XYZ file of C-alpha atoms in Angstrom:
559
model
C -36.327 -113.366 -111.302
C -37.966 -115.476 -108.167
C -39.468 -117.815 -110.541
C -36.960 -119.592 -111.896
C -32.708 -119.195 -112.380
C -32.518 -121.001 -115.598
C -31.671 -118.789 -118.427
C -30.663 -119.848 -122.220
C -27.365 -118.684 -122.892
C -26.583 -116.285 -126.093
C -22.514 -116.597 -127.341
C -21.885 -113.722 -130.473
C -19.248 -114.842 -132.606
C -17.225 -111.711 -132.157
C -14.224 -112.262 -135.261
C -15.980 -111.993 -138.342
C -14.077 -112.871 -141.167
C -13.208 -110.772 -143.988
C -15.594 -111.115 -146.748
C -14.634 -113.513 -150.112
C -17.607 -111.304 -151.679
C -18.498 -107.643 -152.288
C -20.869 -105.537 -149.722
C -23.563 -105.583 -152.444
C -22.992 -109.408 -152.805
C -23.329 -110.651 -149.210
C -26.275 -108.284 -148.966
C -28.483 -109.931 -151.998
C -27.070 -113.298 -150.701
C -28.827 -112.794 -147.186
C -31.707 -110.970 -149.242
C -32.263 -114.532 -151.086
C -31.960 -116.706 -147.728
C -34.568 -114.636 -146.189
C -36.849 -115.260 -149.022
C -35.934 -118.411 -149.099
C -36.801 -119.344 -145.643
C -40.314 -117.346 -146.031
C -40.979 -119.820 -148.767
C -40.421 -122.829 -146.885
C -42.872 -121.116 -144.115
C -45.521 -120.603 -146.626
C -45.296 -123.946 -148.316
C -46.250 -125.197 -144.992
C -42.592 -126.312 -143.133
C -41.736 -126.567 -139.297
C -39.669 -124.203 -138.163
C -36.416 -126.550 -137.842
C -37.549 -127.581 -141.938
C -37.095 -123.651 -142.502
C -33.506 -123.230 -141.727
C -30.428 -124.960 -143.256
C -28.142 -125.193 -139.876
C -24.745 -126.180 -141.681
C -24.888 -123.444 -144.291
C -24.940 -125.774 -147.080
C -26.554 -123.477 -149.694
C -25.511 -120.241 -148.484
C -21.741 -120.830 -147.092
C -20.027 -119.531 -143.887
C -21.088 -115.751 -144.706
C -24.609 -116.498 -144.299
C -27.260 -116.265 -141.512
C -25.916 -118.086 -138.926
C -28.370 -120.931 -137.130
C -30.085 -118.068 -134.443
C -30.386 -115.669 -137.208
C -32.154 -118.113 -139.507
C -34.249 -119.254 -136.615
C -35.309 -115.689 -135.666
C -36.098 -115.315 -139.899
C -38.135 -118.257 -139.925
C -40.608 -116.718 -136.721
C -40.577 -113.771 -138.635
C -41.922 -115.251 -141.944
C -44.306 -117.502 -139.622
C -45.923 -114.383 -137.799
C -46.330 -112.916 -141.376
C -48.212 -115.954 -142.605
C -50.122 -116.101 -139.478
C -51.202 -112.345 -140.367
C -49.090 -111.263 -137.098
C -47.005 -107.918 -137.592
C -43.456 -108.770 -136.163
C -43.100 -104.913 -136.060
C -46.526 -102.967 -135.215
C -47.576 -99.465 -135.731
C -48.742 -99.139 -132.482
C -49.561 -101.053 -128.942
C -51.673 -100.166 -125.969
C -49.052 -99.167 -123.993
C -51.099 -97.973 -120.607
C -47.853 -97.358 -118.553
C -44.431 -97.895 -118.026
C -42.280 -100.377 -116.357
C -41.001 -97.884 -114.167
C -44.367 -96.336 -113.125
C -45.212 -99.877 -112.257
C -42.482 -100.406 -110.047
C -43.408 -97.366 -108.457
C -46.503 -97.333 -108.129
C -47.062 -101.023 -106.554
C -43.022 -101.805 -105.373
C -43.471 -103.383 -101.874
C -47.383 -102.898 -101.528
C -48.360 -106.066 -102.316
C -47.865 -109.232 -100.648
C -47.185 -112.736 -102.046
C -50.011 -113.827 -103.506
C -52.205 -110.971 -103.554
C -53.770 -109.821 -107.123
C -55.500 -106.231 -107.618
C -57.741 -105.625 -110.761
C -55.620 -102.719 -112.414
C -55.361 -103.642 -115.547
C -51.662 -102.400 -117.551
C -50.721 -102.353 -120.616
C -46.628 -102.780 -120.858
C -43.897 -103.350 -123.296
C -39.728 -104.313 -122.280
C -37.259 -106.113 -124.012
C -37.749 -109.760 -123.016
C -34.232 -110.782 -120.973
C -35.578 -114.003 -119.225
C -38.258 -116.785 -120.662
C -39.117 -119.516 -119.069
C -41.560 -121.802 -120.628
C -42.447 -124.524 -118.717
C -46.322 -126.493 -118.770
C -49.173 -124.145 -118.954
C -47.388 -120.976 -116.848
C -44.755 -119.329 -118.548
C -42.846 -116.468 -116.902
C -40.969 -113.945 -118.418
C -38.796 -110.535 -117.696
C -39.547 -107.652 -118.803
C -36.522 -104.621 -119.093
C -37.340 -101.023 -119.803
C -34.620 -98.988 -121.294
C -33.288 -97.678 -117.654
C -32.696 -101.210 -116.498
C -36.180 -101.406 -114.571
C -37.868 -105.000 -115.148
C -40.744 -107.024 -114.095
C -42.561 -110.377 -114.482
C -44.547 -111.533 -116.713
C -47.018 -114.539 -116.355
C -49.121 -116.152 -118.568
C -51.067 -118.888 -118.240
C -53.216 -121.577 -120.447
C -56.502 -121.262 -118.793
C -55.577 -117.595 -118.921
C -54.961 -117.162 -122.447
C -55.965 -120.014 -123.870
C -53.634 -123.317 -125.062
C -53.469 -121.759 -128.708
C -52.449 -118.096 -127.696
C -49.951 -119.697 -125.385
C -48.539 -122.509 -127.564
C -47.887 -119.460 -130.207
C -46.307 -117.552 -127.505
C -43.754 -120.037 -126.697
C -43.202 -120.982 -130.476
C -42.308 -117.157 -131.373
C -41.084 -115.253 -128.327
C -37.292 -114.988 -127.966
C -34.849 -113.780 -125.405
C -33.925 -109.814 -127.214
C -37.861 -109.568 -128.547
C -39.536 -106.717 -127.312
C -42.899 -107.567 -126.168
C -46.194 -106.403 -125.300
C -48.668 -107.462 -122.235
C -51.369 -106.232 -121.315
C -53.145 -107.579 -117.759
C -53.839 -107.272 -113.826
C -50.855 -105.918 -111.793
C -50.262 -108.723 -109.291
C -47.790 -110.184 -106.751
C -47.025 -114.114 -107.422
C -46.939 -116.561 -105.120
C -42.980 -115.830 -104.502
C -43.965 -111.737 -103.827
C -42.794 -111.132 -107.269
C -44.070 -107.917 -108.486
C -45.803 -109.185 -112.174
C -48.157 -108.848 -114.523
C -50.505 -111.536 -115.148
C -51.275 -111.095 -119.036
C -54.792 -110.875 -120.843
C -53.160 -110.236 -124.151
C -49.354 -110.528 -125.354
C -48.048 -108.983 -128.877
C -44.242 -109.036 -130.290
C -43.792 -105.427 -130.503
C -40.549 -106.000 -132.206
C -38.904 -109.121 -133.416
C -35.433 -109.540 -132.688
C -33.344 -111.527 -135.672
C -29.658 -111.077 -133.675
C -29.305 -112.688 -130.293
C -28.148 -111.063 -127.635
C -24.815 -111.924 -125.732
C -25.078 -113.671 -122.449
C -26.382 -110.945 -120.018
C -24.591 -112.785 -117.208
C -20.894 -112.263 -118.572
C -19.402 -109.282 -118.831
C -18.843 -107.918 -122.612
C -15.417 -107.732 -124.150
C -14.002 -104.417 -124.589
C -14.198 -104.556 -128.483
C -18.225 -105.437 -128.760
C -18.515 -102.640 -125.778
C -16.944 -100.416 -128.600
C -17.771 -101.720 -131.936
C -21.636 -102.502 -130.516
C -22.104 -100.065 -127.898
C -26.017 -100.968 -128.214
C -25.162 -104.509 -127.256
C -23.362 -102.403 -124.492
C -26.095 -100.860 -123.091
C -28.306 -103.609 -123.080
C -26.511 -105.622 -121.263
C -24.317 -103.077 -118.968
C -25.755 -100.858 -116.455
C -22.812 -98.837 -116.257
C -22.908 -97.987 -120.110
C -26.372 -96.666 -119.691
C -25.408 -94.892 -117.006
C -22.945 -93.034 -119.032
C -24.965 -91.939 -121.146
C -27.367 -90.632 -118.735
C -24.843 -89.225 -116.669
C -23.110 -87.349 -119.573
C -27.290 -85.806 -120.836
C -27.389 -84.469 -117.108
C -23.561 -83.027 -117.090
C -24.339 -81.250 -120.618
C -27.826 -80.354 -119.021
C -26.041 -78.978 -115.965
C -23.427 -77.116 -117.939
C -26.370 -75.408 -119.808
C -27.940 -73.941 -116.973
C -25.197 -72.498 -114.988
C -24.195 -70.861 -118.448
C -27.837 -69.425 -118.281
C -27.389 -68.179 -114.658
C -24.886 -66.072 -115.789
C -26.727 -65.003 -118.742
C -24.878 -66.653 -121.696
C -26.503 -66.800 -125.077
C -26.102 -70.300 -126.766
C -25.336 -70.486 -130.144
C -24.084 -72.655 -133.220
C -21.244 -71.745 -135.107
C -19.956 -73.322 -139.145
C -18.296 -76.825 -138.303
C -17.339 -76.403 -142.045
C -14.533 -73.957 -142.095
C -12.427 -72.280 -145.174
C -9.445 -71.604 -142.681
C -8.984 -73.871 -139.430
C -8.133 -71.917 -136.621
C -8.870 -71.453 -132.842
C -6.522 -74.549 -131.440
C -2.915 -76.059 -132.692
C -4.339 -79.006 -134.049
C -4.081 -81.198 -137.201
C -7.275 -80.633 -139.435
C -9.758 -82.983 -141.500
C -9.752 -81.947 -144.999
C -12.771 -82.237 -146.649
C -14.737 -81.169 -150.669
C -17.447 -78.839 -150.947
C -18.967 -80.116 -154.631
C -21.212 -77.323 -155.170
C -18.516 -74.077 -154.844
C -15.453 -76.331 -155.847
C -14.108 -75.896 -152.389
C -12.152 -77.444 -149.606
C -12.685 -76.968 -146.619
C -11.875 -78.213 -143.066
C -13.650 -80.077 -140.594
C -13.285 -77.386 -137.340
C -11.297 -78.057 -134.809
C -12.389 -75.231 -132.275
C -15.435 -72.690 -132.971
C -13.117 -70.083 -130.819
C -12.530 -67.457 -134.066
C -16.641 -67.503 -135.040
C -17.621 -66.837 -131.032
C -15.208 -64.109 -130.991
C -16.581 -62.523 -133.848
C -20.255 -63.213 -131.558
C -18.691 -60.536 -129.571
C -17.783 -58.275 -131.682
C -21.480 -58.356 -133.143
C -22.158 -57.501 -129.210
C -23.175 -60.759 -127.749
C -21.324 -59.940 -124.499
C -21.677 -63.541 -123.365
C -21.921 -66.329 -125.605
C -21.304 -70.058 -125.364
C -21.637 -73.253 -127.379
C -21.564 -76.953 -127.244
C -20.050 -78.252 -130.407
C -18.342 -81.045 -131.790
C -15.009 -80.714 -132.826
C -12.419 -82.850 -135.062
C -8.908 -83.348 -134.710
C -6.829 -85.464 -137.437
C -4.355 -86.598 -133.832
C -3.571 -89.569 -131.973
C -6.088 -91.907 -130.309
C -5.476 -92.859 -126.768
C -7.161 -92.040 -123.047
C -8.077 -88.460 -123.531
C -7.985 -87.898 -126.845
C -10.320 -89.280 -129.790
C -11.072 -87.960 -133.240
C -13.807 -86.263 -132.582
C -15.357 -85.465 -129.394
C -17.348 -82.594 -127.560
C -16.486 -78.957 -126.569
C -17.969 -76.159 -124.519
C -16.150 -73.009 -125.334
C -17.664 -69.556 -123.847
C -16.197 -65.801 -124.291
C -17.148 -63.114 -121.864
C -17.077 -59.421 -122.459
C -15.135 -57.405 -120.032
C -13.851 -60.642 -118.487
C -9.982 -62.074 -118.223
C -8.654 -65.887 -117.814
C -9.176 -64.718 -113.545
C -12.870 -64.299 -113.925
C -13.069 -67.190 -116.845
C -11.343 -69.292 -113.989
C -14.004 -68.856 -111.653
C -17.268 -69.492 -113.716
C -15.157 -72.896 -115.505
C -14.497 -73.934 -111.121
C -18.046 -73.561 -110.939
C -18.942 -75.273 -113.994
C -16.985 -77.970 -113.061
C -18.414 -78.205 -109.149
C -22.077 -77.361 -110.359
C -22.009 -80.480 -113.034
C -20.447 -82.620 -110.068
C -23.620 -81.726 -107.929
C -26.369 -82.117 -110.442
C -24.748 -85.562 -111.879
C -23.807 -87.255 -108.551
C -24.974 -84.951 -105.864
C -22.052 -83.912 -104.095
C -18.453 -82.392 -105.366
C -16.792 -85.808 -104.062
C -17.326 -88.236 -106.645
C -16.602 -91.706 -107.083
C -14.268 -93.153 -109.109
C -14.547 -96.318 -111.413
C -11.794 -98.199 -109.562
C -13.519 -96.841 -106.199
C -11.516 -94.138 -105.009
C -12.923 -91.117 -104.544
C -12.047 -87.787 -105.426
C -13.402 -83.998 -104.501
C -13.639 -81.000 -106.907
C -14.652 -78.755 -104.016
C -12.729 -76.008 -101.868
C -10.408 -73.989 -103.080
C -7.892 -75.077 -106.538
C -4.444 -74.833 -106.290
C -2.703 -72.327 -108.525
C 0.838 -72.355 -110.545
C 3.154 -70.591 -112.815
C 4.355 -72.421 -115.760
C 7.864 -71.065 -115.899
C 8.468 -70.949 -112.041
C 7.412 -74.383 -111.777
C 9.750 -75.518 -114.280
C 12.371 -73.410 -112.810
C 12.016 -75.177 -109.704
C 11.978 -78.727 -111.287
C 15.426 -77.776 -113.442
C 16.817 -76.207 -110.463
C 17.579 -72.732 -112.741
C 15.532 -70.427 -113.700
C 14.013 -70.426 -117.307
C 13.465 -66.775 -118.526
C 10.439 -65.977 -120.748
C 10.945 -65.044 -124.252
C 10.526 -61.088 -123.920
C 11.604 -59.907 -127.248
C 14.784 -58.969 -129.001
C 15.571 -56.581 -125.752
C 14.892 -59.523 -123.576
C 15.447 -62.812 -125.382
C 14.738 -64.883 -122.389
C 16.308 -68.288 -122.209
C 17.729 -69.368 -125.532
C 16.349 -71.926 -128.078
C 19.470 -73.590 -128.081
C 19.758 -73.900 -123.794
C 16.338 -75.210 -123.813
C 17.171 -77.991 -126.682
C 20.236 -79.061 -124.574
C 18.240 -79.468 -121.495
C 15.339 -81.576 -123.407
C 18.055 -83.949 -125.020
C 19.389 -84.263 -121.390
C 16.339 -85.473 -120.337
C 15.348 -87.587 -123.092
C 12.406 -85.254 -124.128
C 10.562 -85.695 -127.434
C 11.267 -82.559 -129.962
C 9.514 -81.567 -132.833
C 10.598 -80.931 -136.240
C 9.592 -77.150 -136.155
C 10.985 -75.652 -132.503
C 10.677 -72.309 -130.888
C 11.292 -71.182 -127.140
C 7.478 -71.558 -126.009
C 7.457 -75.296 -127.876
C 10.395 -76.359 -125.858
C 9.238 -75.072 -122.495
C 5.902 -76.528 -122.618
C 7.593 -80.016 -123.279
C 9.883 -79.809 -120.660
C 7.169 -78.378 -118.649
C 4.978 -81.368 -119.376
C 7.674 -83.826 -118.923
C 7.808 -82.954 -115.019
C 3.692 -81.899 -114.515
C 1.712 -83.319 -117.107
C 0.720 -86.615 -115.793
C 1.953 -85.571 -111.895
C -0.951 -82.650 -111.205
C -3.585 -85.237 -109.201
C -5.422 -82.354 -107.143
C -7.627 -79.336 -109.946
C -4.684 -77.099 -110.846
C -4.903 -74.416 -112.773
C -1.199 -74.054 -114.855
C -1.357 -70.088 -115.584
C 1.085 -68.036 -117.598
C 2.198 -69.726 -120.843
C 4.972 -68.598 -123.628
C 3.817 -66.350 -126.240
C 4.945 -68.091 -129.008
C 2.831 -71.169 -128.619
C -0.520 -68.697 -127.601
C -1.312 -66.689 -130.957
C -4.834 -66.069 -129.580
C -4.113 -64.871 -125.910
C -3.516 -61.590 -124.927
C 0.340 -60.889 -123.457
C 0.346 -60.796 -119.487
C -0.294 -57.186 -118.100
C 3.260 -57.511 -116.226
C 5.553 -60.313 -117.531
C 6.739 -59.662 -120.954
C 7.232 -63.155 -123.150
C 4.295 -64.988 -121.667
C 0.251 -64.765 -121.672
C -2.376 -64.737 -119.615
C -3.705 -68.311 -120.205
C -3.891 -71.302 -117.961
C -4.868 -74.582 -117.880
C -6.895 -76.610 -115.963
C -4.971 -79.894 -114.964
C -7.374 -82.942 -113.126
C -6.376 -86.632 -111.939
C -3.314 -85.862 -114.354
C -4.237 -84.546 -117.454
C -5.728 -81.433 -119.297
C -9.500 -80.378 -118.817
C -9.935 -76.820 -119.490
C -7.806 -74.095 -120.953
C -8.430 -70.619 -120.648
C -6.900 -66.876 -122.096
C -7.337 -63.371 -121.609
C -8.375 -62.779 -125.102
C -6.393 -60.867 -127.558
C -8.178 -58.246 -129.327
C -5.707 -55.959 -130.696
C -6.001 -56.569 -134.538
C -2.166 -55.991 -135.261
C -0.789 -57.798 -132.983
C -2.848 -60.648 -134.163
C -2.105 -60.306 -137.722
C 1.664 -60.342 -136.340
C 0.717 -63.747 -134.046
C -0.951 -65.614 -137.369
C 2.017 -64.484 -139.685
C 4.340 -66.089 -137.413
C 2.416 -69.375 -137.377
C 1.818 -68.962 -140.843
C 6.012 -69.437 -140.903
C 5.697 -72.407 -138.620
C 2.922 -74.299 -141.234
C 5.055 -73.798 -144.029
C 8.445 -74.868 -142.273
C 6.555 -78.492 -141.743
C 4.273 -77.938 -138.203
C 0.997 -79.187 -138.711
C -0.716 -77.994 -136.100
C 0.180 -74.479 -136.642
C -2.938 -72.261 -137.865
C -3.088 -70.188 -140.716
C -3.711 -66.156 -141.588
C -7.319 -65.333 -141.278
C -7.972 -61.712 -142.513
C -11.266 -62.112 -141.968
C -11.465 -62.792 -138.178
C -8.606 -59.747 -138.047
C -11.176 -57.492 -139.991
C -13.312 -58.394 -137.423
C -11.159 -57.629 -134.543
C -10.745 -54.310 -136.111
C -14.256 -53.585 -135.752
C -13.730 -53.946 -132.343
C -14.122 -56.707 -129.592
C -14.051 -55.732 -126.470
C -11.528 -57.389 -123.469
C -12.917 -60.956 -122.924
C -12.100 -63.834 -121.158
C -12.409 -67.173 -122.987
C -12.495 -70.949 -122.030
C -12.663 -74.151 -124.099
C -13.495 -77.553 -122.158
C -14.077 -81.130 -123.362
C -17.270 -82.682 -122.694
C -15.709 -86.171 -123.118
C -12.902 -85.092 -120.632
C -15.167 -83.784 -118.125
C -16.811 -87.159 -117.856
C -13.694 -88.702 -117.640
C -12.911 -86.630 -114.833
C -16.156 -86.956 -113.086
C -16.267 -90.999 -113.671
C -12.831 -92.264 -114.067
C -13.417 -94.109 -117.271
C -11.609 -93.407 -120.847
C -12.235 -90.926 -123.492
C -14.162 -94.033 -125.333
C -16.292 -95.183 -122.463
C -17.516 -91.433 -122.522
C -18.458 -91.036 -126.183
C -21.724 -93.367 -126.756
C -20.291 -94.368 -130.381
C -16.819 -93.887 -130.290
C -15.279 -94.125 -133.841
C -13.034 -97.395 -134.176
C -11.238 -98.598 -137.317
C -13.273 -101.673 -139.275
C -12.537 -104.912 -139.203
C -13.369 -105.514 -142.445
């Protein structure tokens, strides 16, 4: 703002403590000093008279000072027959087709007669004599001035003005598009109106937020950081972009249950949930995989969705609760072609979001999705890094390298084991104990052991593993992908032996589903499959965490 630098400075207290009453308590408490301080207005007291500062009556758990303030210009519009939250405004145009239409066409000083009606969140106020300025933001960060004057408005309009406008209000003017005397681009106001009162205050737009009120209050977060809204823009364009290339290649959207009798499609931990009304429970999903497979088998050659899935896991970088998928199945495809369309996914989203497959980081660095992605084996890699070779688990014939040789080689290196352990467990482990975090450049990892793949079709050459890879970015999973398996025995054979793995203790392990095999034995037709999180994809794309993705990320209470 040219017109002044002076702005009033906003501090949240941001450690609430816990509560010595019960929700329903502290809510009728506020309740009462609301009415209370509407009384005061009506029986004819200032402002200041209106509010009780120290908390006297109500105790530390009350309105705090701000809050009581902002009450008391409530009650006072209300009195003054002002509506604090109006139906409607003349709202003519926008700050951004302001800025656009008159940004660096006027010089200082010079007024034109357009008349505008606008509305903003007020982030600046300066009221000072008979001029008062103030800023303007529209939800994309765009702003402008504001002026009003006495002889303008006249000294009781304006006196009211500067008695109930506050910095967080959003407000309504309506006037001549002008430049001021400074060049500032403004509008020089006829008419004002609160178009919605504001009882919290906002935190001081000129400090940077603490990483818990960016989380708990991600609203606070984009009001008052560019790069919040930005995410969420960014991430409505990537989902946008995803959409169309899916359309391109003339995938069918559709919506699968997210309430599920048997979880299935991932090894992941489930929610657990009640259905009341059949006596039921039920699962929250944690993949839509089985339902788009039966899509196929229904003949919807190409089919895709954008779902949310939930996974009762750990909370850290890349991995939250519950977050965003893309999974899409293609008829008569295999994890080669399903490689393709996810590089071009991936490259196409990089284009429409920031223009070009080089990106730029959050830290600054940059990094390019474009040209050609490296390609590895799973077992030869971690051949190489053991220096022997590991041998795929190929059957009784061909038992590959033992259980007991791969436990050995894990305790030797310190790897983490899990309670229930098979052949494909242990090489993944020891797999991602010299990859995981160490693939920088888009790698796909192809080629995985059977036993930890009870959806993927076994490789067309190499007994023991499957034709399923995974997408590795900046050091950690963004994509998987199979061949699908569509032979209804040998699935029933896959789910029985997870079945065995669930009820020796692993969690993650999925259970029978005779349905889904009935359906295979319909017939589905060779497919290639991909899954790919939303959330991840940004955090490729943008550097930033799985939380600074997800617009509200869940966090535990404090209270």
């Amino acid at each position: 703002m040219t017109e002044a630098n002076d702005t009033e400075e906003i501090v949240i207290d941001e450690t609430v403590p816990a509560p010595a009453m019960s929700t329903v308590e502290r809510a009728e408490m506020l309740m009462d000093q609301d009415a209370t301080i509407a009384r005061r207005i009506d029986e004819g007291a200032t402002l200041d008279e209106a509010v009780d500062p120290s908390n006297k009556e109500y105790g530390p758990l009350a309105h705090p000072e701000q809050v009581q303030m902002r009450v008391a210009k409530r009650a006072m519009m209300l009195k003054d027959g002002l509506n604090p939250y109006p139906v409607r405004l003349d709202v003519t145009a926008t700050i951004e087709d302001v800025r656009a239409r008159y940004d660096g066409k006027l010089e200082a000083g010079q007024e034109t007669e357009d008349v505008v009606g606008i509305a903003g969140r007020v982030l600046f106020l300066r009221n000072a004599g008979g001029l008062c300025f103030v800023q303007l933001a529209a939800g994309d960060g765009a702003t402008i001035q504001g002026m009003l004057s006495k002889k303008q408005l006249g000294a009781d309009s304006l006196k009211q003005f500067k008695q109930l406008v506050d910095l967080g209000d959003h407000l309504f003017l309506k006037g001549r598009v002008i430049a001021s005397k400074t060049g500032e681009l403004s509008v020089f106001a006829d008419e004002w109106a609160i178009a919605a009162k504001a009882l919290q205050p906002l935190p001081a737009l000129h400090k940077d937020l603490n990483e818990d009120t960016r989380t708990r209050k991600p609203y606070l977060g984009m009001i008052a950081d560019e790069k919040m809204r930005n995410m969420v823009r960014n991430r409505s364009k990537a989902v946008t972009s995803l959409r169309h290339t899916f359309e391109r290649h003339d995938f069918l959207e559709v919506e699968t249950p997210m309430l599920q009798t048997i979880h299935g499609g991932a090894a992941a931990r489930p929610f657990t949930t009640h259905m009341n009304a059949f006596d039921l429970d039920l699962y929250l999903r944690i993949a839509p995989e089985l339902f788009l497979k039966r899509c196929l088998v229904g003949g919807i050659d190409r089919v895709f969705e954008i779902n949310r899935d939930f996974r009762n896991e750990g909370v850290d970088a890349t991995h939250a609760p519950e977050f965003t998928m893309v999974e899409a199945y293609e008829a008569y495809g295999t994890y080669d072609t399903i490689a393709a369309l996810v590089k071009e996914l991936v490259q196409q989203t990089a284009k429409d979001v920031f223009g070009s497959t080089t990106v730029t980081l959050l830290d600054g660095t940059e990094y390019d999705f474009g040209g050609d992605w490296k390609t590895i084996s799973m077992y030869d890699s971690l051949s190489e890094a053991l220096g022997q070779e590991i041998v795929p688990n190929g059957g009784p014939d061909s038992p590959g390298t033992s259980v007991e040789e791969l436990g050995r080689i894990a305790d030797k290196l310190g790897v983490e084991r899990d309670d229930v352990e098979n052949h494909g467990k242990l090489v993944e482990h020891l797999w991602e104990h010299f990859y995981e975090d160490r693939l920088y450049q888009p790698t796909f990892v192809r080629d995985f052991p059977v036993e930890t793949s009870p959806l993927v079709k076994g490789h067309r050459s190499k007994p023991g593993v499957v034709e399923k890879w995974d997408l590795y970015v900046r050091g950690f999973e963004l994509a998987t992908g199979y061949s699908e398996l569509n032979d209804p025995v040998v699935q029933r054979e896959r789910f029985v032996a997870q079945a065995k793995d669930a009820l020796a203790g692993d969690e993650e392990a999925c259970d029978i589903d005779e349905d889904f095999i009935e359906a295979l034995g319909v017939g589905m037709p060779p497919a290639g499959g991909m899954g790919m999180g939303i959330d991840r994809l940004l955090i490729a794309l943008t550097g930033a965490t799985i939380r600074e993705t997800i617009t509200f990320p869940l966090v535990k209470p404090l209270n």
